PDB file of C-alpha atoms and ligand atoms in Angstrom:
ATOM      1  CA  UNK A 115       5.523 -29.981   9.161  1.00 51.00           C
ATOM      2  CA  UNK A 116       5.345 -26.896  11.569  1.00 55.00           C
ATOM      3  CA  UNK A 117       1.984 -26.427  13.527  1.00 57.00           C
ATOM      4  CA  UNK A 118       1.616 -22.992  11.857  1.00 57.00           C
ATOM      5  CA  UNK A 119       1.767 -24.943   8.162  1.00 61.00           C
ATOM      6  CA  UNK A 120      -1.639 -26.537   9.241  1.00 69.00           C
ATOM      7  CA  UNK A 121      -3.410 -23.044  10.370  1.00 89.00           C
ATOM      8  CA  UNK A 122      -5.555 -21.819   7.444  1.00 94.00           C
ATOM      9  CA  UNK A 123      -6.246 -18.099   5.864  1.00 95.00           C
ATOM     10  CA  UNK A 124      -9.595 -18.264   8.235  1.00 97.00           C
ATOM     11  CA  UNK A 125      -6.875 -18.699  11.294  1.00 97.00           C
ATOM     12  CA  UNK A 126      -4.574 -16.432  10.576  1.00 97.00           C
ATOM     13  CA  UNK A 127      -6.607 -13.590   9.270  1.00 97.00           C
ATOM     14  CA  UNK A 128      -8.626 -13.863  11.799  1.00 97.00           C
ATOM     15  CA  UNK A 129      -5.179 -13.830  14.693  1.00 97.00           C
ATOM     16  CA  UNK A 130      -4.121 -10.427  12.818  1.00 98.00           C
ATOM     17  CA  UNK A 131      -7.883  -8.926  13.341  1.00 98.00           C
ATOM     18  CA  UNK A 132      -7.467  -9.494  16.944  1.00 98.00           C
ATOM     19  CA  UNK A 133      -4.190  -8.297  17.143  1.00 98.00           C
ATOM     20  CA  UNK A 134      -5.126  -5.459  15.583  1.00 98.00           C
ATOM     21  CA  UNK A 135      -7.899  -4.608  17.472  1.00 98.00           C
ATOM     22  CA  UNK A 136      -5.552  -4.784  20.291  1.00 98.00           C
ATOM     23  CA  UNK A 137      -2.709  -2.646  19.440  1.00 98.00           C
ATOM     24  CA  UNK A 138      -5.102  -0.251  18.012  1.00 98.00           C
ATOM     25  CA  UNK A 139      -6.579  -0.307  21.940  1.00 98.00           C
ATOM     26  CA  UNK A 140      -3.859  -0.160  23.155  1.00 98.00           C
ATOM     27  CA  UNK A 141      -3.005   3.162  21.731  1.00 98.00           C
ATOM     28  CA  UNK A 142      -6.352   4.570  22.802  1.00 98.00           C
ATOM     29  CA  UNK A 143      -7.330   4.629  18.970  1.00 98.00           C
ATOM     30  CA  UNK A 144     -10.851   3.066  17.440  1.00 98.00           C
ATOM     31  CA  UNK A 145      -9.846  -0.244  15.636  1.00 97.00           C
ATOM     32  CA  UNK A 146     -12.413   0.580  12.912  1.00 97.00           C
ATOM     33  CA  UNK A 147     -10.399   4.048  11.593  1.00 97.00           C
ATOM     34  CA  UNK A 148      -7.356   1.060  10.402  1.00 98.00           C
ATOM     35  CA  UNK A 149      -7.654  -0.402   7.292  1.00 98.00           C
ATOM     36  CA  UNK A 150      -5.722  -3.659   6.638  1.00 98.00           C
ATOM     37  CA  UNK A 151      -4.522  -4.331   3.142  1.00 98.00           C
ATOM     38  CA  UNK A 152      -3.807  -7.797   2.853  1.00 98.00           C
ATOM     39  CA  UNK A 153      -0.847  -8.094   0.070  1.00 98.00           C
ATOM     40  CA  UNK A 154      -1.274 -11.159  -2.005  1.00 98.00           C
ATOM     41  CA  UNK A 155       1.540 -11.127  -4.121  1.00 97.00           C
ATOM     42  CA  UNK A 156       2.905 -13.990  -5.671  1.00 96.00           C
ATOM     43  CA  UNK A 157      -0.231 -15.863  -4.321  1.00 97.00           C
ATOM     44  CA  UNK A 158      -3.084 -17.463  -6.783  1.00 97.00           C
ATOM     45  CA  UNK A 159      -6.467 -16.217  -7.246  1.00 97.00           C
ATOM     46  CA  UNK A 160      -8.119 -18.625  -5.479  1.00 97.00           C
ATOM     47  CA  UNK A 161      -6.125 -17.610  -1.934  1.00 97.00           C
ATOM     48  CA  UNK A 162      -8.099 -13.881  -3.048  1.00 98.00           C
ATOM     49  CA  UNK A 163     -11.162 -15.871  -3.364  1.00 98.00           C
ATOM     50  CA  UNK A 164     -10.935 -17.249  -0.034  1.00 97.00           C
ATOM     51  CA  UNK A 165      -9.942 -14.380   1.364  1.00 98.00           C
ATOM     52  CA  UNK A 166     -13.078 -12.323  -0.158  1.00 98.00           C
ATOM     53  CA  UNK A 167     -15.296 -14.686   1.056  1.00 97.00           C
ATOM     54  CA  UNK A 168     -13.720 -14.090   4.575  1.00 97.00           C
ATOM     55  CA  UNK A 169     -15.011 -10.700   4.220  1.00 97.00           C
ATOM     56  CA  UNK A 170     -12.088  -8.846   3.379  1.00 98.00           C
ATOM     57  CA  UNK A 171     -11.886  -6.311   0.361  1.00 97.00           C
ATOM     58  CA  UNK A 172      -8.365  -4.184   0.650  1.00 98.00           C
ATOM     59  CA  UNK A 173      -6.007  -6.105  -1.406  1.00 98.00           C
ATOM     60  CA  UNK A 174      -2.323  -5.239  -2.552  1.00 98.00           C
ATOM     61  CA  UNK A 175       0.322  -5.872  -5.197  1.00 98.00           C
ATOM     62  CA  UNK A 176       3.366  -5.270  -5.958  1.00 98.00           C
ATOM     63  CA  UNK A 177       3.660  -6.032  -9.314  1.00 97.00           C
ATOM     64  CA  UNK A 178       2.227  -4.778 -12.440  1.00 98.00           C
ATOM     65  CA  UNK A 179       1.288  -7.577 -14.708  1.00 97.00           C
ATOM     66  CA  UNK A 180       0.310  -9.953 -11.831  1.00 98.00           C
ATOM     67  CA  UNK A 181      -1.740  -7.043 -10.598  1.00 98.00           C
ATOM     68  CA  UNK A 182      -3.461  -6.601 -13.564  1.00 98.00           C
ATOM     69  CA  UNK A 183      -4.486 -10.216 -14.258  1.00 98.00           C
ATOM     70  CA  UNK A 184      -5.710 -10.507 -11.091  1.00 98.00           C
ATOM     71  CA  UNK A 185      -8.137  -7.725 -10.802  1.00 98.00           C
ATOM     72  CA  UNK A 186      -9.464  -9.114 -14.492  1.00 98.00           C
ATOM     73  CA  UNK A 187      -9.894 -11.920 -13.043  1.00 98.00           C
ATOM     74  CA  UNK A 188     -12.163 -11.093 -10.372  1.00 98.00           C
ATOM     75  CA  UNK A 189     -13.361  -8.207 -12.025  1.00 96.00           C
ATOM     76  CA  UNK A 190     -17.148  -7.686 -10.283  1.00 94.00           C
ATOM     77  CA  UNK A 191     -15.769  -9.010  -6.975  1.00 96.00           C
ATOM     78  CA  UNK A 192     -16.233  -6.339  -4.118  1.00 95.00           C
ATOM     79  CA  UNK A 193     -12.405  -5.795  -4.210  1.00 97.00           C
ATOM     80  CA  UNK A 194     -10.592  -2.445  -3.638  1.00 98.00           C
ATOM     81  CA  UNK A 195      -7.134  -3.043  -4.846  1.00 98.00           C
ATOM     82  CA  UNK A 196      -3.983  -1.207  -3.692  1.00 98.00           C
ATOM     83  CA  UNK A 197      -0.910  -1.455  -5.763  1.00 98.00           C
ATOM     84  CA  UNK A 198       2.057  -1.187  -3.646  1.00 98.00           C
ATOM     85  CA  UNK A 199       5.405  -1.837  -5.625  1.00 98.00           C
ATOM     86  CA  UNK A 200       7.397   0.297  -7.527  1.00 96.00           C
ATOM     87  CA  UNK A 201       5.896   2.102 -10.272  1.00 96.00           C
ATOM     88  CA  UNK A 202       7.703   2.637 -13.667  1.00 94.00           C
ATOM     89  CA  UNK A 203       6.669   5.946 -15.479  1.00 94.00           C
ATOM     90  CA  UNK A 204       5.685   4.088 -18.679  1.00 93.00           C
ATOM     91  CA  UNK A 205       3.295   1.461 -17.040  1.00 95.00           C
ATOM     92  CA  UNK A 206       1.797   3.948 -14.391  1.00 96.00           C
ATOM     93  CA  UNK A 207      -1.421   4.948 -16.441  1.00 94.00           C
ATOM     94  CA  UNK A 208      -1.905   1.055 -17.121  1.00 96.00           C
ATOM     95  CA  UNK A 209      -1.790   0.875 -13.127  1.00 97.00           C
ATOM     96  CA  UNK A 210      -4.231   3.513 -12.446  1.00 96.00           C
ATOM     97  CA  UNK A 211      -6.530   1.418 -15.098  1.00 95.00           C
ATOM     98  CA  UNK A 212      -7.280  -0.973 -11.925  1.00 97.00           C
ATOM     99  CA  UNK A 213      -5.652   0.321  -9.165  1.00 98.00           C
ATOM    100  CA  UNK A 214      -8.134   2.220  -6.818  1.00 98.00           C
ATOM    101  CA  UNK A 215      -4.949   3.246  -4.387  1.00 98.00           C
ATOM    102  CA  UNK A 216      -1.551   3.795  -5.463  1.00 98.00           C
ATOM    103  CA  UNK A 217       0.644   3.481  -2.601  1.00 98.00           C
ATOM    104  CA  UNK A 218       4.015   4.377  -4.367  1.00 98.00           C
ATOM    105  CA  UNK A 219       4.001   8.332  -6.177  1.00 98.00           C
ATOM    106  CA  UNK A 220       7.495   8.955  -5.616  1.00 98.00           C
ATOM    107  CA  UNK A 221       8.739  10.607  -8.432  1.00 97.00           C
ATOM    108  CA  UNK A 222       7.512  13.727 -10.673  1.00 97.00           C
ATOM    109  CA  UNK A 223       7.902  11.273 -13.805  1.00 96.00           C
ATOM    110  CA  UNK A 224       5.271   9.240 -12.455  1.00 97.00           C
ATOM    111  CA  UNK A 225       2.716  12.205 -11.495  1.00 97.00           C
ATOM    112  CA  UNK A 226       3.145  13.757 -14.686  1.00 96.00           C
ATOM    113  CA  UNK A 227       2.683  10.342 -16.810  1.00 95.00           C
ATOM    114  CA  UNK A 228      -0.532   9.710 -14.553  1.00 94.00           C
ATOM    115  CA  UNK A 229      -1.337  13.462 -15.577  1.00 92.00           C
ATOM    116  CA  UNK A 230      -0.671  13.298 -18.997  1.00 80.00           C
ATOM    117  CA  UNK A 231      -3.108  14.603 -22.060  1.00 63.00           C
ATOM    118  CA  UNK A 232      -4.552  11.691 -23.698  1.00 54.00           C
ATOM    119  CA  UNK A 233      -2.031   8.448 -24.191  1.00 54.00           C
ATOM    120  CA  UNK A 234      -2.218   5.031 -25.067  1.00 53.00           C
ATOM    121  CA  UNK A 235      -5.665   4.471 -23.073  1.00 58.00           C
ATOM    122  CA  UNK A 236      -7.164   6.984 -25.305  1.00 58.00           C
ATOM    123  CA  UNK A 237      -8.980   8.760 -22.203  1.00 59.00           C
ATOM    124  CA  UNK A 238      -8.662  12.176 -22.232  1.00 61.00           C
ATOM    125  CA  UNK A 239      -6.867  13.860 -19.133  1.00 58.00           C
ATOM    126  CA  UNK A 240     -10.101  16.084 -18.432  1.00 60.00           C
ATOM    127  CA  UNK A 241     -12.351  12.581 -18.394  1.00 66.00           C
ATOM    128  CA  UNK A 242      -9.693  10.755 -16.752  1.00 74.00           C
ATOM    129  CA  UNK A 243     -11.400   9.051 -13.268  1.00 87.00           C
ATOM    130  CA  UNK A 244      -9.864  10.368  -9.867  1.00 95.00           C
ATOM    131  CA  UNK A 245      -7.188   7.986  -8.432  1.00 97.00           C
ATOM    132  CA  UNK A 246      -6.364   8.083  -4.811  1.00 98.00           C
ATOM    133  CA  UNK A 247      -2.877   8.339  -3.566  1.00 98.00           C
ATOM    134  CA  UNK A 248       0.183   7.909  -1.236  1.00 98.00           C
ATOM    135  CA  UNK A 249       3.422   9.441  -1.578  1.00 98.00           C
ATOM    136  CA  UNK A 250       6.154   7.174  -0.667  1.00 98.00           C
ATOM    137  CA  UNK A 251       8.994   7.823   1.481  1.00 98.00           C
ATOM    138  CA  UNK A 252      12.467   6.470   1.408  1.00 98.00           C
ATOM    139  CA  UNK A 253      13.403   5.819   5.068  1.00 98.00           C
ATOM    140  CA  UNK A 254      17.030   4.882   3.777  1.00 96.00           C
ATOM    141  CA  UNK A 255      19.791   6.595   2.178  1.00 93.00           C
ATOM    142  CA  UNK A 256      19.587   3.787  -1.303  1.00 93.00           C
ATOM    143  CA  UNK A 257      17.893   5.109  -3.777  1.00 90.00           C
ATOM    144  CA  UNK A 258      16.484   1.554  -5.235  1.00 92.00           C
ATOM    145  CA  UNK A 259      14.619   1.086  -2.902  1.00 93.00           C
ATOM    146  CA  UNK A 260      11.460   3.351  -3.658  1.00 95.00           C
ATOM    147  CA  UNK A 261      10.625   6.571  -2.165  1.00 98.00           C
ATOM    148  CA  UNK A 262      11.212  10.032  -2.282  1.00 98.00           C
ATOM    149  CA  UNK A 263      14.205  11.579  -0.206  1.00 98.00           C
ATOM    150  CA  UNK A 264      12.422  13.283   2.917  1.00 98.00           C
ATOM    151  CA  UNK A 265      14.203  16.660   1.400  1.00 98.00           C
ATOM    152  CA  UNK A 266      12.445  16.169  -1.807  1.00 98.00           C
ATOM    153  CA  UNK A 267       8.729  15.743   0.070  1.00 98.00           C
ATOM    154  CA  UNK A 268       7.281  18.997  -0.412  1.00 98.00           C
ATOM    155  CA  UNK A 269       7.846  19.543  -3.745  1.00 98.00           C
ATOM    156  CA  UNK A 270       6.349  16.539  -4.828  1.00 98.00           C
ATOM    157  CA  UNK A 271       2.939  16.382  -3.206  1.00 98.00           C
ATOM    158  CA  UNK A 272       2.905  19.836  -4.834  1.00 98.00           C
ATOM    159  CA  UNK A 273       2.683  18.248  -7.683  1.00 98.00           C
ATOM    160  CA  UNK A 274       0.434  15.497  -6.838  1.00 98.00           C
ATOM    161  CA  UNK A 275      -1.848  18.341  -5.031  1.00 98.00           C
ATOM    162  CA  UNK A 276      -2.119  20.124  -8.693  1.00 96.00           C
ATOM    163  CA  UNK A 277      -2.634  17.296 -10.522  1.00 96.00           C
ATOM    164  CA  UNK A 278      -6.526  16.770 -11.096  1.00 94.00           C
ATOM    165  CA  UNK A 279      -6.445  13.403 -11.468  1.00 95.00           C
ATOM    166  CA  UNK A 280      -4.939  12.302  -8.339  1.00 97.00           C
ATOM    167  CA  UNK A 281      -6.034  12.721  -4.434  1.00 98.00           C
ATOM    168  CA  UNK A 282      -3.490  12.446  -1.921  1.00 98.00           C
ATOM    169  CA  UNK A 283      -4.873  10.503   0.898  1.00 98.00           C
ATOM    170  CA  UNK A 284      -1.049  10.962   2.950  1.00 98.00           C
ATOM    171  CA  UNK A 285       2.471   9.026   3.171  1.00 99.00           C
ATOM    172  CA  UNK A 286       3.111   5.724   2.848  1.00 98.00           C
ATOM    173  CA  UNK A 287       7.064   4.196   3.674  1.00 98.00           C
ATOM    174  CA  UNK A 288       8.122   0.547   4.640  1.00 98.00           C
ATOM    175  CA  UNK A 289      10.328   0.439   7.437  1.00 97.00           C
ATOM    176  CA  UNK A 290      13.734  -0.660   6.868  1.00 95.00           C
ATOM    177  CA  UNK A 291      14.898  -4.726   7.623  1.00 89.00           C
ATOM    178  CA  UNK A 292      17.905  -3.985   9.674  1.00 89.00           C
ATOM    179  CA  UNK A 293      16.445  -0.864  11.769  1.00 90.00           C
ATOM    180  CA  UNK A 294      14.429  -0.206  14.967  1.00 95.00           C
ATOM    181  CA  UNK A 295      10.221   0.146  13.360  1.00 97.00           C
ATOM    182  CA  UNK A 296       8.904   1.812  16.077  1.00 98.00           C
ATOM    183  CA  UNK A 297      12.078   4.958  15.309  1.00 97.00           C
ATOM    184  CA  UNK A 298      11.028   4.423  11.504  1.00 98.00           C
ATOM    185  CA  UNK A 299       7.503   5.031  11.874  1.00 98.00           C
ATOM    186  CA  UNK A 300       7.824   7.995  14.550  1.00 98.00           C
ATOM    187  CA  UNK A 301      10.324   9.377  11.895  1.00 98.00           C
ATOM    188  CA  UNK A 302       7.233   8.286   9.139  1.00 98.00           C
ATOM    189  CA  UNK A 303       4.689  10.330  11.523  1.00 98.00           C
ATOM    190  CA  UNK A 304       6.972  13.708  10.566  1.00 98.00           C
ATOM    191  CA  UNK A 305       6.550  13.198   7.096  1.00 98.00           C
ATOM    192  CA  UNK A 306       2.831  12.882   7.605  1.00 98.00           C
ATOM    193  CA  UNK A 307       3.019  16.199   9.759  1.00 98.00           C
ATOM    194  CA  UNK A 308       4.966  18.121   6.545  1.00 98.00           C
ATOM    195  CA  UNK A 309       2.569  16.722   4.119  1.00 98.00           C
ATOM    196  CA  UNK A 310      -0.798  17.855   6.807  1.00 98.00           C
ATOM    197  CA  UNK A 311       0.627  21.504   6.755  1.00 98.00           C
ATOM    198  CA  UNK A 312       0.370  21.547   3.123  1.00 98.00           C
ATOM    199  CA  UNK A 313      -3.162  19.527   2.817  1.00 98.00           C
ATOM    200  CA  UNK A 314      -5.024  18.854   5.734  1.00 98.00           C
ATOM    201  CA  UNK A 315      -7.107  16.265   4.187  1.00 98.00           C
ATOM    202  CA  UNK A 316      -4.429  14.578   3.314  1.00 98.00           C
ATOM    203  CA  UNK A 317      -4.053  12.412   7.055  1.00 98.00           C
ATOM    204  CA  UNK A 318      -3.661   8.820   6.039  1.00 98.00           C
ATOM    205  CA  UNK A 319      -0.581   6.563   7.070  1.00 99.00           C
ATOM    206  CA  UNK A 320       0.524   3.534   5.003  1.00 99.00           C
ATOM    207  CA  UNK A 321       3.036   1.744   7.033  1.00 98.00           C
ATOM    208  CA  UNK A 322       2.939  -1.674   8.567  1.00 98.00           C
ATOM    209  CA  UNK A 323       3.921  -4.967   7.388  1.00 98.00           C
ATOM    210  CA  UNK A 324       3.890  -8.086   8.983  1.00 97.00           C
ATOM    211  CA  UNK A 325       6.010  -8.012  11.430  1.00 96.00           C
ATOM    212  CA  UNK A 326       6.089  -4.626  12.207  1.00 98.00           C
ATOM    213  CA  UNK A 327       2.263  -3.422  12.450  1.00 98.00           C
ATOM    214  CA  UNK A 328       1.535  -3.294  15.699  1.00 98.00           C
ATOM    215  CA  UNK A 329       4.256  -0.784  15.760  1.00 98.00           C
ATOM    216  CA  UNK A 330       2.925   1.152  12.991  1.00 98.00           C
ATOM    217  CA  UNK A 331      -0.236   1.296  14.577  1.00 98.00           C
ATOM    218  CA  UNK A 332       1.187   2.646  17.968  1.00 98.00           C
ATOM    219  CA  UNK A 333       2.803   5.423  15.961  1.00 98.00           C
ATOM    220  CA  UNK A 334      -0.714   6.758  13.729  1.00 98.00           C
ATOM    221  CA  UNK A 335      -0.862   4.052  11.108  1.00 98.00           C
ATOM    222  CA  UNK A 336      -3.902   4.008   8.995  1.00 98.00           C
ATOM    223  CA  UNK A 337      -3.396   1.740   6.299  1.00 98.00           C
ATOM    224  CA  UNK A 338      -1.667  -1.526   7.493  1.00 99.00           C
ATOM    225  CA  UNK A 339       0.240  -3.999   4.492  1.00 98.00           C
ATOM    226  CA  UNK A 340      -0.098  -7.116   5.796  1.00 98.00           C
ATOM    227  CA  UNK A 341       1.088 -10.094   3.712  1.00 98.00           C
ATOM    228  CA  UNK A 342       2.555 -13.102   5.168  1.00 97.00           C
ATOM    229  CA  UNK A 343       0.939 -12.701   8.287  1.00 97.00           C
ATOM    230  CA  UNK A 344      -2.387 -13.605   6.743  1.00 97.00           C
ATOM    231  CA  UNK A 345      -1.784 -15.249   3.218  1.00 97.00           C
ATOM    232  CA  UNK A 346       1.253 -17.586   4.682  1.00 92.00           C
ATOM    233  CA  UNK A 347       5.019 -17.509   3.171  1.00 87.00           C
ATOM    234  CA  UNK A 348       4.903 -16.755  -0.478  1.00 81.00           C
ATOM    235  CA  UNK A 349       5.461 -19.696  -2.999  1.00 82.00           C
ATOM    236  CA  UNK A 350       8.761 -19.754  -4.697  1.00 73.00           C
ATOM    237  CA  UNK A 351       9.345 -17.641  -7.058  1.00 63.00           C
ATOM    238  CA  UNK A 352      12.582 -16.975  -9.353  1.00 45.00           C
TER     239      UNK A 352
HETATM  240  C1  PLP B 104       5.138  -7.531   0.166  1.00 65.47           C
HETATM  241  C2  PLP B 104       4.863  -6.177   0.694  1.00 65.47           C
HETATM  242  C3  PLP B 104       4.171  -6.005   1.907  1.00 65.47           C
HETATM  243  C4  PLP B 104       3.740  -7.170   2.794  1.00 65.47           C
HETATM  244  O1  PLP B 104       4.860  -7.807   3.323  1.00 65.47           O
HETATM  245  P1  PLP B 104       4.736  -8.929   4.482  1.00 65.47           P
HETATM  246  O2  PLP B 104       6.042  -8.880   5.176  1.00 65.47           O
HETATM  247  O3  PLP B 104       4.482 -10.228   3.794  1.00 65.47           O
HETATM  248  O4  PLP B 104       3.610  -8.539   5.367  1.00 65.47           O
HETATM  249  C5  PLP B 104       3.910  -4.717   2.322  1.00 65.47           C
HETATM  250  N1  PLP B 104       4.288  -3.635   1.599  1.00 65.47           N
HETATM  251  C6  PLP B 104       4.942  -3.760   0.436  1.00 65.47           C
HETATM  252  C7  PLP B 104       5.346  -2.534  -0.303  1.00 65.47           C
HETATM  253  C8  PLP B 104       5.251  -5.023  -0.052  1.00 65.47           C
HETATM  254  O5  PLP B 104       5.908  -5.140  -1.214  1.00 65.47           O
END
């Protein structure tokens, strides 16, 4: 067994704090203005439990139905939960239901189902609670994997920006595997420059993974998704 198979959550969350801290000191910015998402994914309740009791809050998912269960599941906890994975048009209300951040707008299908007159929740659009938001940006040329084009960024936090039931908080993009980070997120950084001329409130960065955040940071990042780093590798899944 590897030494870093016997460090706990408590170890490892608590490494990524201080490495945090440090990049974010590094860059001459205030530690306390970053706020880490840690992305349990594929990982059981009781890791979340842990992890809350650690004092974090920010968690993320990627996946709708695990998503959902969890946040019934600790439904009361002081949890804010982010869902970051791709969001199909037809389960993005359901989403919203428990999401407090949506990390992922990247298509108008998606505002306007969000926006929509009364659906299958049966709340009406005008009652319909405020959901906070990141538009997503595809740093590569394949389509799958999430994001809007970069040419296609304007026109869609229009939309988000007149939809009443959404509040853009900025851009969010994942850096690509095979690339350099610290060119994605400088290239991430214009994105959040287009989307400031159009809303000036609108000055959050999601971008950041494991083993690319201190290179987010150094480039503006705001809202860090760390998984792996904290939680440990993922169990198996098929
Ligand atoms: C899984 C995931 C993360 C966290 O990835 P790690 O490499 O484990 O830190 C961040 N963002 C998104 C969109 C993810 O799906």
């Amino acid at each position: 067994m590897s030494l870093s198979a016997l460090r706990s959550p408590a170890d490892r969350l608590a490494e990524v704090r201080q490495r945090i801290s440090a990049a974010a000191t590094a860059s001459g910015r205030d530690p306390a203005e970053i706020t880490t998402i840690i992305v349990t994914k594929f990982h059981p309740v009781s890791l979340v439990r842990e992890l809350i009791a650690l004092g974090a809050h920010d968690f993320g998912e990627n996946r709708h139905q695990e998503a959902q269960q969890k946040a019934r599941e600790l439904a009361g906890e002081p949890v804010t939960w982010h869902f970051v994975g791709q969001l199909q048009s037809k389960k993005a209300r359901q989403v919203a239901g428990y999401a407090h951040v949506i990390h992922s707008i990247d298509r108008d299908s998606v505002v306007k189902s969000l926006a929509g007159g009364a659906g299958a929740d049966g709340v009406d659009a005008v009652a319909r609670p405020v959901t906070d938001c990141f538009v997503q940006v595809n740093l590569t040329t394949d389509p799958r994997r999430g994001g809007v084009a970069p040419e296609s960024l304007e026109p869609l936090v229009e939309k988000v920006l007149t939809t009443d039931c959404l509040r853009l908080l900025g851009v969010m993009a994942v850096a690509p595997a095979d690339g350099e980070p610290a060119r994605a997120f400088a290239e991430v950084r214009t994105y959040s420059e287009r989307v400031l001329a159009m809303a000036p409130e609108a000055r959050f960065i999601s971008a950041g993974m494991s083993h690319d955040f201190e290179s987010a940071i150094a480039h503006g990042a705001t809202h860090l998704r760390i998984g792996s780093a904290i939680t440990g590798n993922r169990p198996e899944h098929g």
